[in-house]
Coordinates of C-alpha atoms and ligand atoms in Angstrom, one line a residue:
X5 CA -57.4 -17.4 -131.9
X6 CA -54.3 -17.5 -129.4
X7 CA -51.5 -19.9 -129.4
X8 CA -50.8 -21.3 -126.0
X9 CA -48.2 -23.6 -124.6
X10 CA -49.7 -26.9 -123.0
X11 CA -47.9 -26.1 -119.9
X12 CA -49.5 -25.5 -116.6
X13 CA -47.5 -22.6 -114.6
X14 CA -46.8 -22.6 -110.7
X15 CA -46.3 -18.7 -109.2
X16 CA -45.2 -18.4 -106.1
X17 CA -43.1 -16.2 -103.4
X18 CA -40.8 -19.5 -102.5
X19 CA -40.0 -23.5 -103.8
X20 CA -38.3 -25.5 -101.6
X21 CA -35.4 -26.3 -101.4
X22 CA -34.6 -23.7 -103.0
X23 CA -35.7 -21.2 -101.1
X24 CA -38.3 -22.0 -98.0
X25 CA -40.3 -20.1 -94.9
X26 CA -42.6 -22.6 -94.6
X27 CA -44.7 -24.9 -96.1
X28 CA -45.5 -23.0 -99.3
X29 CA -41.8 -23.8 -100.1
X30 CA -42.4 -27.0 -99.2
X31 CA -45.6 -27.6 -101.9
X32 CA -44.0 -25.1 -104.7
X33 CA -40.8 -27.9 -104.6
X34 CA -42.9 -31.1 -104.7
X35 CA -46.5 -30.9 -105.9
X36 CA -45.0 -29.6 -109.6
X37 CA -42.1 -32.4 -109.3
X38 CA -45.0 -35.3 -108.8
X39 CA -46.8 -33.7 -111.9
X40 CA -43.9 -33.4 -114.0
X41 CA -43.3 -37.0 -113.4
X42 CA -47.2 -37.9 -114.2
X43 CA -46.1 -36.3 -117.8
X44 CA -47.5 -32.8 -117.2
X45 CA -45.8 -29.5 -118.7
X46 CA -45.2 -27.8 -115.6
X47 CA -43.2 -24.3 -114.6
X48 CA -42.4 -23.0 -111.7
X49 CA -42.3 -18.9 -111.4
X50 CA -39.9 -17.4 -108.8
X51 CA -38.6 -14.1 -107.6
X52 CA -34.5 -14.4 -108.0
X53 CA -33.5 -13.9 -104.5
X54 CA -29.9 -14.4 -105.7
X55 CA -28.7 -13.7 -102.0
X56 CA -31.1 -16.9 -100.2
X57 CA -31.0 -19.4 -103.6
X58 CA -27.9 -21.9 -103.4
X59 CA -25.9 -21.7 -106.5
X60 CA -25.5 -25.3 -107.1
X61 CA -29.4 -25.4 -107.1
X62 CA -30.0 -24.0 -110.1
X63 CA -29.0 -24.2 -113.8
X64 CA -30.1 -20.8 -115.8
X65 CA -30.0 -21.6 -119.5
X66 CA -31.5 -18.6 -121.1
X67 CA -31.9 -14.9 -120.1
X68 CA -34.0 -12.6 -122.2
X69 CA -34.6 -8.7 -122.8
X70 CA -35.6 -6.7 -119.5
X71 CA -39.0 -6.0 -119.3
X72 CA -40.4 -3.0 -117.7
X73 CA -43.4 -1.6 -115.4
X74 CA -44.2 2.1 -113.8
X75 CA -45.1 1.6 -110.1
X76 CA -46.7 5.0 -110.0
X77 CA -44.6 8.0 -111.5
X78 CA -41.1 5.4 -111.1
X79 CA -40.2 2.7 -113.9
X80 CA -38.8 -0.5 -112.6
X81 CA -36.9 -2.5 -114.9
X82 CA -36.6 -6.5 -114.4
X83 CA -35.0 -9.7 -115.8
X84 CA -36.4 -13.0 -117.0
X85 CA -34.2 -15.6 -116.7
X86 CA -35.3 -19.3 -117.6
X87 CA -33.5 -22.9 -116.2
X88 CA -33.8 -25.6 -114.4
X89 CA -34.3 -26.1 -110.3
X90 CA -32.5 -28.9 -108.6
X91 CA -31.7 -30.6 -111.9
X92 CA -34.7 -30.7 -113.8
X93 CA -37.8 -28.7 -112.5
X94 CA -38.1 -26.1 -115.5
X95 CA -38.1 -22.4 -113.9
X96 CA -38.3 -18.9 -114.5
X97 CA -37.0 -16.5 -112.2
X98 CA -38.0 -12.7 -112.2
X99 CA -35.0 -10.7 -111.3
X100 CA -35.0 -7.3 -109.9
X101 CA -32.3 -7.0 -107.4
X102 CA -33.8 -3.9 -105.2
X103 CA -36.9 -6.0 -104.4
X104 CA -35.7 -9.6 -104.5
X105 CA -31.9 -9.7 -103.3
X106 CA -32.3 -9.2 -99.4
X107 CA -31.7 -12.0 -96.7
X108 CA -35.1 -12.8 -96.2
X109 CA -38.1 -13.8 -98.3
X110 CA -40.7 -12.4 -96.9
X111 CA -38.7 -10.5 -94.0
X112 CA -37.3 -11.3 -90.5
X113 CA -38.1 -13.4 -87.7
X114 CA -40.0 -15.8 -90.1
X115 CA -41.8 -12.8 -91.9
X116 CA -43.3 -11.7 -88.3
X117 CA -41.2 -8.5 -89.3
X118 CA -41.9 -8.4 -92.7
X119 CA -40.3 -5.9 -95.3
X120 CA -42.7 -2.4 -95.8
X121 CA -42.7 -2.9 -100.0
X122 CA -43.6 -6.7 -99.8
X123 CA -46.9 -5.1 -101.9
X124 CA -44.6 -4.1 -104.6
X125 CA -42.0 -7.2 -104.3
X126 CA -45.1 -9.2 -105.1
X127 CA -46.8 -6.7 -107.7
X128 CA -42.7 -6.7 -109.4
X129 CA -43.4 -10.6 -109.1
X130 CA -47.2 -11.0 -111.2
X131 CA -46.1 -8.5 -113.7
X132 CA -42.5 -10.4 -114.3
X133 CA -45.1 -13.7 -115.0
X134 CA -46.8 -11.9 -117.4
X135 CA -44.0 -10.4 -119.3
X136 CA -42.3 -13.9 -119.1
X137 CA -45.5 -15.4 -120.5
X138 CA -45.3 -13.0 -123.4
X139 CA -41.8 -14.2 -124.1
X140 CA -42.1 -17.8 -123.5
X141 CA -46.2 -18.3 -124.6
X142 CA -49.2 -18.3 -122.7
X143 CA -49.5 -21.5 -120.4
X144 CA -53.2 -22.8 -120.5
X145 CA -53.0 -23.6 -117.1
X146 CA -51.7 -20.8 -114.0
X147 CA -51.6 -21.8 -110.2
X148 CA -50.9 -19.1 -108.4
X149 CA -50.1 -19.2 -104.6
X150 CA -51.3 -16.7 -101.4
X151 CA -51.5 -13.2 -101.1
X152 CA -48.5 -13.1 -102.7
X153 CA -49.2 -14.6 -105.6
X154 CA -52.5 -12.8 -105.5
X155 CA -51.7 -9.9 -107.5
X156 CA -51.2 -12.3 -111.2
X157 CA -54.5 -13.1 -112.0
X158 CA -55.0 -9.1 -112.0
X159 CA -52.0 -8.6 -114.0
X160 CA -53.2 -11.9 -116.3
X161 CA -56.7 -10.4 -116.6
X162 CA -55.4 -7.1 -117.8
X163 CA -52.5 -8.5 -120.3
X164 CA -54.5 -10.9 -121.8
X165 CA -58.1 -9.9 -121.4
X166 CA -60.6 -11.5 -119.0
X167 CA -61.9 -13.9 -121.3
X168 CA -60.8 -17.8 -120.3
X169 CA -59.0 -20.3 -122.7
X170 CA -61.2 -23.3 -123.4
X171 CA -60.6 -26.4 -125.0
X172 CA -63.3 -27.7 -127.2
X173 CA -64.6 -31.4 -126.7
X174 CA -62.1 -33.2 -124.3
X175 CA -59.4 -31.6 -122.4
X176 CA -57.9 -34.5 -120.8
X177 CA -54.5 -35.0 -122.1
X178 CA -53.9 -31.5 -123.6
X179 CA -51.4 -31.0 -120.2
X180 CA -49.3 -33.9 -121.4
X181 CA -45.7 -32.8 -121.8
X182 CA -45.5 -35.1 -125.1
X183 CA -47.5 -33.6 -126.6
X184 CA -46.6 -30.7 -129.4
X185 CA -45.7 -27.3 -127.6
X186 CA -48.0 -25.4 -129.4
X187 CA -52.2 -25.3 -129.7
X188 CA -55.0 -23.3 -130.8
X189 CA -57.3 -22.7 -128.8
X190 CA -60.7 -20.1 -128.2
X191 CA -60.1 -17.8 -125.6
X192 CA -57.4 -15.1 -124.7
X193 CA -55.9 -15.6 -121.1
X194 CA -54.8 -18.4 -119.1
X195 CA -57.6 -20.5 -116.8
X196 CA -56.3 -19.4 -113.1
X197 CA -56.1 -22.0 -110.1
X198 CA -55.6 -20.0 -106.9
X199 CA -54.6 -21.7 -104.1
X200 CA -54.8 -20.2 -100.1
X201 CA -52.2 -22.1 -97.9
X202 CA -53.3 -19.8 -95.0
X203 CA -56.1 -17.2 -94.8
X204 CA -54.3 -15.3 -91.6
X205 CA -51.9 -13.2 -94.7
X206 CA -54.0 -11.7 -96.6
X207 CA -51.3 -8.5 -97.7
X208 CA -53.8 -5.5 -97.0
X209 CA -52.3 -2.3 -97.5
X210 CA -53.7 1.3 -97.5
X211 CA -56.3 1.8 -100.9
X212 CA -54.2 4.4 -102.2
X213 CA -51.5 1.8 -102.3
X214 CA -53.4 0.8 -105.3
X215 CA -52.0 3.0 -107.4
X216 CA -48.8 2.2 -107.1
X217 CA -48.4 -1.5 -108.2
X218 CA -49.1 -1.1 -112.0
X219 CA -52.6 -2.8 -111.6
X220 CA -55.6 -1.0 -113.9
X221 CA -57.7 1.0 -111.5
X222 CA -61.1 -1.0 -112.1
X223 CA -59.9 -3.7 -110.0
X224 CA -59.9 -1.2 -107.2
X225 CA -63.6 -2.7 -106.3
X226 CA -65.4 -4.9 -103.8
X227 CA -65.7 -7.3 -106.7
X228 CA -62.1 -7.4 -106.6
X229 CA -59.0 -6.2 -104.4
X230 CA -60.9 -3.7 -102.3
X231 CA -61.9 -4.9 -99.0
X232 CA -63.8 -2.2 -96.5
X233 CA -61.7 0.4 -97.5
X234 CA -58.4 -1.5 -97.8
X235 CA -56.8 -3.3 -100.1
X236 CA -56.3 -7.1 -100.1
X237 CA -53.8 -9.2 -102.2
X238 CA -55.6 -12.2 -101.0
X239 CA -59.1 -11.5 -101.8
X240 CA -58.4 -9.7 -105.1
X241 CA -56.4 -13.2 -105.6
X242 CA -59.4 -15.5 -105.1
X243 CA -62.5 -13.3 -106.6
X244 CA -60.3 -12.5 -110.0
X245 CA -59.4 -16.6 -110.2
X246 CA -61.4 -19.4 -111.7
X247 CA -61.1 -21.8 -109.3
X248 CA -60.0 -21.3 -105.0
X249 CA -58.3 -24.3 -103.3
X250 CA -56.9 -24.8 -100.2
X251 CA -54.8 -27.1 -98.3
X252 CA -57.6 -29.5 -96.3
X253 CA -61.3 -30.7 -96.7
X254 CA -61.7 -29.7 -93.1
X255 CA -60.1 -25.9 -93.5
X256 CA -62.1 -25.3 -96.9
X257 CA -65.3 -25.6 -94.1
X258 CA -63.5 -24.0 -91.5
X259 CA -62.6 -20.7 -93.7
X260 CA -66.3 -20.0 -94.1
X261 CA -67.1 -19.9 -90.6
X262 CA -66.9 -16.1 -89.1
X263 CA -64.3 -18.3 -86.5
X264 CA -61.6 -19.2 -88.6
X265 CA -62.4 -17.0 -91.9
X266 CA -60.2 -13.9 -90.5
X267 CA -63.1 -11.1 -92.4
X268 CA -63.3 -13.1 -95.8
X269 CA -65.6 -15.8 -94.4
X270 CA -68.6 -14.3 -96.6
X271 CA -66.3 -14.6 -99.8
X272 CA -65.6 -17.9 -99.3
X273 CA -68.7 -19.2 -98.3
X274 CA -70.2 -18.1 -101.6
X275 CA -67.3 -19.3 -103.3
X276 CA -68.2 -22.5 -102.0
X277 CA -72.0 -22.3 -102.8
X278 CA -70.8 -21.9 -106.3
X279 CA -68.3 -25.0 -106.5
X280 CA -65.3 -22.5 -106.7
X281 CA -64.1 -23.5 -103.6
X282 CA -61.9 -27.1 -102.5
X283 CA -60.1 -28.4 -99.9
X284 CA -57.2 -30.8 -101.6
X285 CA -54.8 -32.4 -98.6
X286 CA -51.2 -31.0 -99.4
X287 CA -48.7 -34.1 -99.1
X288 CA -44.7 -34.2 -98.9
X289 CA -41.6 -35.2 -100.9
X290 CA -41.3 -39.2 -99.2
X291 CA -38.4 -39.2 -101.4
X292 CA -36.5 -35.6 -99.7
X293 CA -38.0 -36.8 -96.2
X294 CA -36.9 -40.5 -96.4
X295 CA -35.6 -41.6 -92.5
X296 CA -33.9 -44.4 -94.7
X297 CA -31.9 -42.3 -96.6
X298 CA -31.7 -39.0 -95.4
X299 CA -28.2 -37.1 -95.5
X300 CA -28.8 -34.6 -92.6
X301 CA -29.8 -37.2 -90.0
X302 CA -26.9 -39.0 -87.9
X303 CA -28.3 -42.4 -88.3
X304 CA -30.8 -43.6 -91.0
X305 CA -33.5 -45.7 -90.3
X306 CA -32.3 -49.7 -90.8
X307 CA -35.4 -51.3 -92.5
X308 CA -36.2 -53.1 -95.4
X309 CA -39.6 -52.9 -95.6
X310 CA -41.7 -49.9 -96.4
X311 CA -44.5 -51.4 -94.0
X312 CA -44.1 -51.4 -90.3
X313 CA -45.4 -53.5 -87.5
X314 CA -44.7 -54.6 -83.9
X315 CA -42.5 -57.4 -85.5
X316 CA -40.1 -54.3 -86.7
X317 CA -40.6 -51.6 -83.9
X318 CA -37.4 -52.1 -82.3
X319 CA -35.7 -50.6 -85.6
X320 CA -37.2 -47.6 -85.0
X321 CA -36.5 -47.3 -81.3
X322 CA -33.2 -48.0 -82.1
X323 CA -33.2 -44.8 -84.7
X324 CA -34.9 -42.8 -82.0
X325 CA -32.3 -43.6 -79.3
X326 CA -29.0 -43.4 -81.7
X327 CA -30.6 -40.2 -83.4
X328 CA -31.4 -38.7 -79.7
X329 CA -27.9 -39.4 -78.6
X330 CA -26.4 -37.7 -81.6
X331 CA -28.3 -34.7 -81.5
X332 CA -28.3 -34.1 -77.3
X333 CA -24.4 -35.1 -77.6
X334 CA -24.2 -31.9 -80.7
X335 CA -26.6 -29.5 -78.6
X336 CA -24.6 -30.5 -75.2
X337 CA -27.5 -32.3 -73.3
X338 CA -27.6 -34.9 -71.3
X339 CA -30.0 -37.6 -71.7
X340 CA -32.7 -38.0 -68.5
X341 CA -34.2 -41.1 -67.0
X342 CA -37.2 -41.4 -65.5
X343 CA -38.3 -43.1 -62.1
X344 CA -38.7 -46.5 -63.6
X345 CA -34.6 -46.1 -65.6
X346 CA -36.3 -45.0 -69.3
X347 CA -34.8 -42.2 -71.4
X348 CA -37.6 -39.5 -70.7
X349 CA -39.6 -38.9 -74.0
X350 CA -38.6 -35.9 -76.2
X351 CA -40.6 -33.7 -77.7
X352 CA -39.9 -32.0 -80.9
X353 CA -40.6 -28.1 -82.5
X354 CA -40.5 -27.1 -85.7
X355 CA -42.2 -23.9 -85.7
X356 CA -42.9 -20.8 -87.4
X357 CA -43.6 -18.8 -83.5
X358 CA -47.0 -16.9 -84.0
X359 CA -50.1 -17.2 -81.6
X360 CA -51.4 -19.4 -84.3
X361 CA -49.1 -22.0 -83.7
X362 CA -49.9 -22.1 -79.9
X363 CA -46.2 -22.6 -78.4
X364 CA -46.4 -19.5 -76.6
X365 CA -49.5 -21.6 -74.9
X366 CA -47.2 -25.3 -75.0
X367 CA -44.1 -23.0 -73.1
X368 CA -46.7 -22.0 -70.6
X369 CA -48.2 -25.8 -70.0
X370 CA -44.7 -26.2 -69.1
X371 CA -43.8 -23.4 -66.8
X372 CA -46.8 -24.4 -64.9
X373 CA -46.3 -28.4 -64.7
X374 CA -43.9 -28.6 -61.8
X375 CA -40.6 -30.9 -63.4
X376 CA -42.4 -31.6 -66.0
X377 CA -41.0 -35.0 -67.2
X378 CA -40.0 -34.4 -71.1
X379 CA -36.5 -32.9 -72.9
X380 CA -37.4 -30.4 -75.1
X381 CA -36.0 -29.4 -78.1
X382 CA -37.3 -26.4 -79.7
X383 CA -36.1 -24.6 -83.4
X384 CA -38.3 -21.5 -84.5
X385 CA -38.5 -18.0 -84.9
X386 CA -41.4 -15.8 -84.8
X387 CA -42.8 -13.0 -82.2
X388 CA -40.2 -12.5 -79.9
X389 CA -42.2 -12.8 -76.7
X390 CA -42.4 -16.3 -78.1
X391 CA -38.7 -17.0 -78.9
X392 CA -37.5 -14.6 -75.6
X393 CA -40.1 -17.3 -73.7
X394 CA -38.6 -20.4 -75.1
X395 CA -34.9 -18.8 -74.6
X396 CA -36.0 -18.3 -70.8
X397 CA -37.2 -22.0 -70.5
X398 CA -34.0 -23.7 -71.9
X399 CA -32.3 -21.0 -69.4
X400 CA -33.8 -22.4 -66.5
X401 CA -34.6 -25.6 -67.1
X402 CA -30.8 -25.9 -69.2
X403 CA -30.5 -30.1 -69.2
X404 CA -34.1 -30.2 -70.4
X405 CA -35.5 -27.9 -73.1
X406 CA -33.3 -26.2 -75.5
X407 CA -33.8 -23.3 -77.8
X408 CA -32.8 -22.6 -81.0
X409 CA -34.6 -19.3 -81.9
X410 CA -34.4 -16.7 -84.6
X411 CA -33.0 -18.8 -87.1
X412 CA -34.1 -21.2 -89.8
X413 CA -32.0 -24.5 -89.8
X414 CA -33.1 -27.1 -92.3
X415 CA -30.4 -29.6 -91.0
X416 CA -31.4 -29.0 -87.2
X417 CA -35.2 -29.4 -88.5
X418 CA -34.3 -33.4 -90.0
X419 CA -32.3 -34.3 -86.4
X420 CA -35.6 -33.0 -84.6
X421 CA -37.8 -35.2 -86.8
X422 CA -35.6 -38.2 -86.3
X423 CA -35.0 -38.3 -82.6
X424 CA -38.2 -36.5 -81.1
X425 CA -40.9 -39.3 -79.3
X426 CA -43.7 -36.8 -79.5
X427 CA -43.9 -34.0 -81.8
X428 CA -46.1 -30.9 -80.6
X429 CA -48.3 -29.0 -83.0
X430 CA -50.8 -26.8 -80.8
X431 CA -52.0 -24.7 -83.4
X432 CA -54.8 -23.1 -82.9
X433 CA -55.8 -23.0 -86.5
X434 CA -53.6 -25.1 -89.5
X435 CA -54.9 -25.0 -93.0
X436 CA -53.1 -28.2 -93.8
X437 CA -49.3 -28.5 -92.0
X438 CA -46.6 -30.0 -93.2
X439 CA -44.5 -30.3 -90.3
X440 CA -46.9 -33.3 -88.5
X441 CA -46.8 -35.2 -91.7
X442 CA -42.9 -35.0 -91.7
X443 CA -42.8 -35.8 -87.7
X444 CA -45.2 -38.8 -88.7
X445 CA -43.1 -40.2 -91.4
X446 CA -39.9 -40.3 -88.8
X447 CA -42.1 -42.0 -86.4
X448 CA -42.8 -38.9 -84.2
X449 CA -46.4 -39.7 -82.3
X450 CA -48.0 -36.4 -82.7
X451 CA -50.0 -34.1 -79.8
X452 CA -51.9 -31.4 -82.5
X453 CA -54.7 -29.0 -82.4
X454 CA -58.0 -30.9 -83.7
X455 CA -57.6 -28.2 -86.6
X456 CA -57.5 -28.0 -90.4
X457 CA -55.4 -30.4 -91.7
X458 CA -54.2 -31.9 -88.2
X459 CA -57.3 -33.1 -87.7
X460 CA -57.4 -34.4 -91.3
X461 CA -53.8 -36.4 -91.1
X462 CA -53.8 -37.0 -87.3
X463 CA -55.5 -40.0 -85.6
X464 CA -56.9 -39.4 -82.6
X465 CA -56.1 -41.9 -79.9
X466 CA -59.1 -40.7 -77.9
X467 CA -61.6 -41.5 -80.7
X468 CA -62.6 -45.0 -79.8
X469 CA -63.8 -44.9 -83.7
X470 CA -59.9 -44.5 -85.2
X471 CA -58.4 -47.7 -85.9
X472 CA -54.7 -46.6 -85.9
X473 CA -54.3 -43.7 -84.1
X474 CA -51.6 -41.8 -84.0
X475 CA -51.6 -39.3 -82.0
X476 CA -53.7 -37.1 -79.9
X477 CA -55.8 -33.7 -80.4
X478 CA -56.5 -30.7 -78.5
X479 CA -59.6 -29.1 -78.7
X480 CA -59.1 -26.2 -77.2
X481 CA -55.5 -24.7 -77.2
X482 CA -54.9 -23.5 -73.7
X483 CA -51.9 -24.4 -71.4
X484 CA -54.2 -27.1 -69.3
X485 CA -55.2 -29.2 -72.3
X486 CA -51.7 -29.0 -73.8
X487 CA -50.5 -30.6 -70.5
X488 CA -53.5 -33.1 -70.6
X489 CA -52.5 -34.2 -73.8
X490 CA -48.5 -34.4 -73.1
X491 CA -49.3 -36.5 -69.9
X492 CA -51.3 -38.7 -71.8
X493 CA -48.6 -39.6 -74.2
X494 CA -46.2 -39.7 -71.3
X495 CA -47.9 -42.1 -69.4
X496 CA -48.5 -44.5 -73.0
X497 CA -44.2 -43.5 -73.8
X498 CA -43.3 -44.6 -70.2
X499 CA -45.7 -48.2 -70.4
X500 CA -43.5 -48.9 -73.4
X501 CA -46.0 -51.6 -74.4
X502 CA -47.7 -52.4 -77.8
X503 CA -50.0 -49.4 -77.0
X504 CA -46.7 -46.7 -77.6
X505 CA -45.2 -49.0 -80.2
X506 CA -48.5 -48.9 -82.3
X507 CA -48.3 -45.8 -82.1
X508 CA -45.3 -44.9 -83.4
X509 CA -45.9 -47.5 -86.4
X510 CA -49.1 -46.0 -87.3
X511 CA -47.8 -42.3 -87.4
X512 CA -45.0 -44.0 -89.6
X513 CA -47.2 -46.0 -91.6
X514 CA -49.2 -42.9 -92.9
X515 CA -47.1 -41.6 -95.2
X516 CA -48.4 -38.2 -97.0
X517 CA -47.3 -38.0 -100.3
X518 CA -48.9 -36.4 -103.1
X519 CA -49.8 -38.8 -105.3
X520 CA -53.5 -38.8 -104.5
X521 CA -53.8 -35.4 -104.4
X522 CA -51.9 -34.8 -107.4
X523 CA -54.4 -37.0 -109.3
X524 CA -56.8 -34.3 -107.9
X525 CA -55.4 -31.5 -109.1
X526 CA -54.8 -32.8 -112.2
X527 CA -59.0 -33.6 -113.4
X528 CA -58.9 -29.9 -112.0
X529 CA -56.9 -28.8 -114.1
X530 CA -59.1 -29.7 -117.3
X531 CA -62.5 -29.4 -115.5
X532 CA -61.6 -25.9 -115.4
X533 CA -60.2 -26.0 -119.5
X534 CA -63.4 -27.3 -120.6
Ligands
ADP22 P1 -46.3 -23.1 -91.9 O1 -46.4 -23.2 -93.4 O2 -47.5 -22.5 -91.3 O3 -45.1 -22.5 -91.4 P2 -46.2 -26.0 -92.1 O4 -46.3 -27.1 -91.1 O5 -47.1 -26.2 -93.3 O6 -46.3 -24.6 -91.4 O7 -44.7 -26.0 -92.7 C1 -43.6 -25.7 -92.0 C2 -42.4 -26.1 -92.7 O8 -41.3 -25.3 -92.4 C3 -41.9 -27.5 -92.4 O9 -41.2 -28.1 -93.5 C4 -40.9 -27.3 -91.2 O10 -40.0 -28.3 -91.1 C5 -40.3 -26.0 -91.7 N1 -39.8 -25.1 -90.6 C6 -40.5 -24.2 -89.9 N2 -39.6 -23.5 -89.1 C7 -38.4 -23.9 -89.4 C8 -37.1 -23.5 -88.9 N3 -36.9 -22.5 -88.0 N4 -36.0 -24.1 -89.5 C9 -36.2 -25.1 -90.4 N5 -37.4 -25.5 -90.9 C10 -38.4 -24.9 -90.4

């Protein structure tokens, strides 16, 4: 017999709004908020990046004895510190300032230059959740997150042994935060939920590597971390776990095709064969991206209702125009008119810049459409051929597209949202994306990649089978059908007729959030208890 906490524990490199690069921020801060509020016991596991976390953000109540692990020949010591995120998401935070206080989470340019020990930052990480779950009691539930949280269930297996907790008879209920903290239950370690938000980081390093990062050497196998000769944080993550989800019903099909399965395609494919593998849509805070009440906008949306229609489209064409005007009046650009006197539609980026995200294709639709007839507005950093190509289009084309590059700006991010027309998300591949559902929820019409989770949350005008489309998707991401699908929304923006305006109240209508999904996770939770 082991005594575990009822809690379910979240591990993870970053929790918005705490700390972000992207949308694993984004489902670390709400998908365990939605829980906790469904009465679940939930945790969230951190590395203490003391230099990227706001102060006011967090509330440390308790720190405990430093723990210890030998990376190789060298010990590392580290902290546990336990609190409360953004008021009352419960926390623990691993410290160990040589790996976790830089400026960066996962390195520069949006990780594209990512730091040379992010193997050991992450190995400091899973054996900080272990220690911490010595200290603080076994959680029957952990749900760890990416290569970089693919290192725990390793470090689980080996601290508490490979046999899974189980709950006799029924499980359901044995989550609820009411209930008392303690049980007793068969079984030694923690059932493990590991969830891929995107197959293309997979942290391979050199094999010898291996014997570095305080794992024991027999996961150094095909069964388990090793991976033709290298080794792989994200495939030692899934085949060590009990269950594999990821962030869309359509990526969990795509990820077993040799196309979109970046080398691991086999793995997951018979993952799937065996049940292991699902595709849960990721949703967003409504409550943090709220047009109605949003801080960082300039004007909030002016609506009663939570429903919208033709009767109350002019509301939002009114928070499009005033939001426009406030962010081209901050960023110094004028606002163009096209033949027939309308405000030329803008388009809105919000971008990691990798090939995946196909701007370096969307910049190149536009250097070859002659006066092309959009404003642009463009915040990401990434490859730099990618950011020095945006830079070079706001450069020459200075009252129509500008640039922010290089830097992540969550305020700049909200004014995008609320004042862009279209919102462009060419990727070539997106396990779920966050950044459409946002766009959607600000009334944003959306051009996508018929991808993943775009084409799961986008509504494709040109299927004469979608009732209320909104949006449009690529097939294939090349500069010509980026500029067919721009002119297409052009010519429906410029009409201005119930055909635009639908539109934009269908993209706003669809509202992500998670309660759906969370319901999902949760009878996940205690099939995998049982
Ligand atoms: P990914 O996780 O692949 O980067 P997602 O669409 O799932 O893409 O999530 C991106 C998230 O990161 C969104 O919340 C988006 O607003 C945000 N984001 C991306 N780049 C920036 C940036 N430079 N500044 C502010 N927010 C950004």
């Amino acid at each position: 017999m082991s005594e575990f906490n009822n809690e379910i524990w979240f591990v993870g490199a970053e929790m918005a709004p705490l700390v972000k690069a992207g949308g694993l921020g984004d489902v670390m801060g709400s998908l365990p908020k939605v829980l906790l509020k469904s009465g679940m016991n939930v945790r969230v596991v951190i590395p203490y990046y003391k230099n990227i976390i706001p102060k006011n953000f967090i509330d440390i109540k308790e720190v405990y004895p430093a723990g210890k692990v030998n990376f190789g020949e060298i010990p590392f010591e580290f902290g546990i510190k336990t609190g409360f995120a953004m008021g009352d998401i419960p926390i623990v935070l691993v410290e160990q300032n040589h790996f976790f206080n830089r400026e960066d989470v996962y390195g520069s340019h949006g990780g594209v230059c990512a730091y040379k020990d992010n193997l050991w930052r992450y190995a400091m990480l899973a054996h900080g959740t272990a220690y911490a779950m010595r200290i603080l009691g076994i959680p029957l539930i952990v749900h760890t997150h990416d290569w970089s949280g693919g290192l725990v269930p390793a470090v689980i297996k080996q601290t508490f042994g490979d046999k899974k907790v189980r709950i006799e008879g029924e499980a359901e209920g044995v989550l609820n935060a009411k209930l008392g903290r303690r049980i007793n239950v068969k079984g030694l370690r923690p059932a493990i939920v590991f969830t891929i938000h995107n197959l293309g980081y997979q942290g391979v390093y050199g094999i010898d590597d291996f014997y570095d990062i305080g794992l024991d050497f027999k996961y150094n196998s095909s069964s388990a971390y090793e991976h033709f000769g290298t080794f792989n944080g994200l495939k030692g993550g899934m085949k060590l776990s009990d269950v594999v989800t990821t962030v869309s019903p359509t990526y969990a099909g795509e990820i077993t095709t040799p196309e979109f399965g970046f080398g691991l395609d086999g793995e997951l494919k018979s993952l799937g064969n065996n049940g292991r593998l699902k595709g849960i849509l990721n949703g967003i805070d409504l409550d943090y991206w709220n047009p109605k009440t949003d801080g960082l906008i300039s004007y909030n949306l002016n609506l009663k209702e939570d429903k919208y229609n033709l009767k109350n489209y002019n509301e939002w064409k009114d928070f499009k125009l005033k939001n426009k005007k406030a962010l081209f009046s901050a960023l110094s650009m004028p606002i163009e008119t096209g033949n027939n006197g309308n405000v030329l539609p803008l388009i809105g980026i919000v971008s990691r810049l990798t090939e995946e995200k196909g701007i370096n294709e969307f910049l190149d639709a536009l250097f070859n459409w002659n006066d092309f007839p959009f404003q642009v507005v463009i915040l990401g950093s990434g490859r730099d051929y990618i950011e020095g190509k945006a830079n070079y289009l706001s450069k020459i084309y200075r009252d129509k597209v500008y640039a922010m590059t290089g830097s992540y700006d969550e305020a700049l991010s909200h004014k995008i949202y609320a004042a862009a027309d279209i919102f462009a998300m060419p990727s070539k591949f997106e396990p779920c994306g966050l950044s459409q559902m946002i766009a959607m929820r600000y009334g944003c019409v959306i051009a996508a990649g018929d991808t993943g989770g775009l084409h799961d949350t986008v509504s494709d005008i040109m299927d004469s089978g979608v009732k209320n489309p909104s949006g449009i998707l690529i097939d294939r991401i090349n500069p010509d059908g980026i500029a067919w699908a721009l002119n297409e929304l052009y010519n429906r923006y410029m009409a201005d007729g119930d055909e635009w305006r639908n539109l934009v109240v269908n993209s706003a209508n669809k509202q992500f959030g998670w309660d759906d999904s969370a319901k999902v996770y949760e009878s996940l939770y205690y099939d995998i208890l049982k």
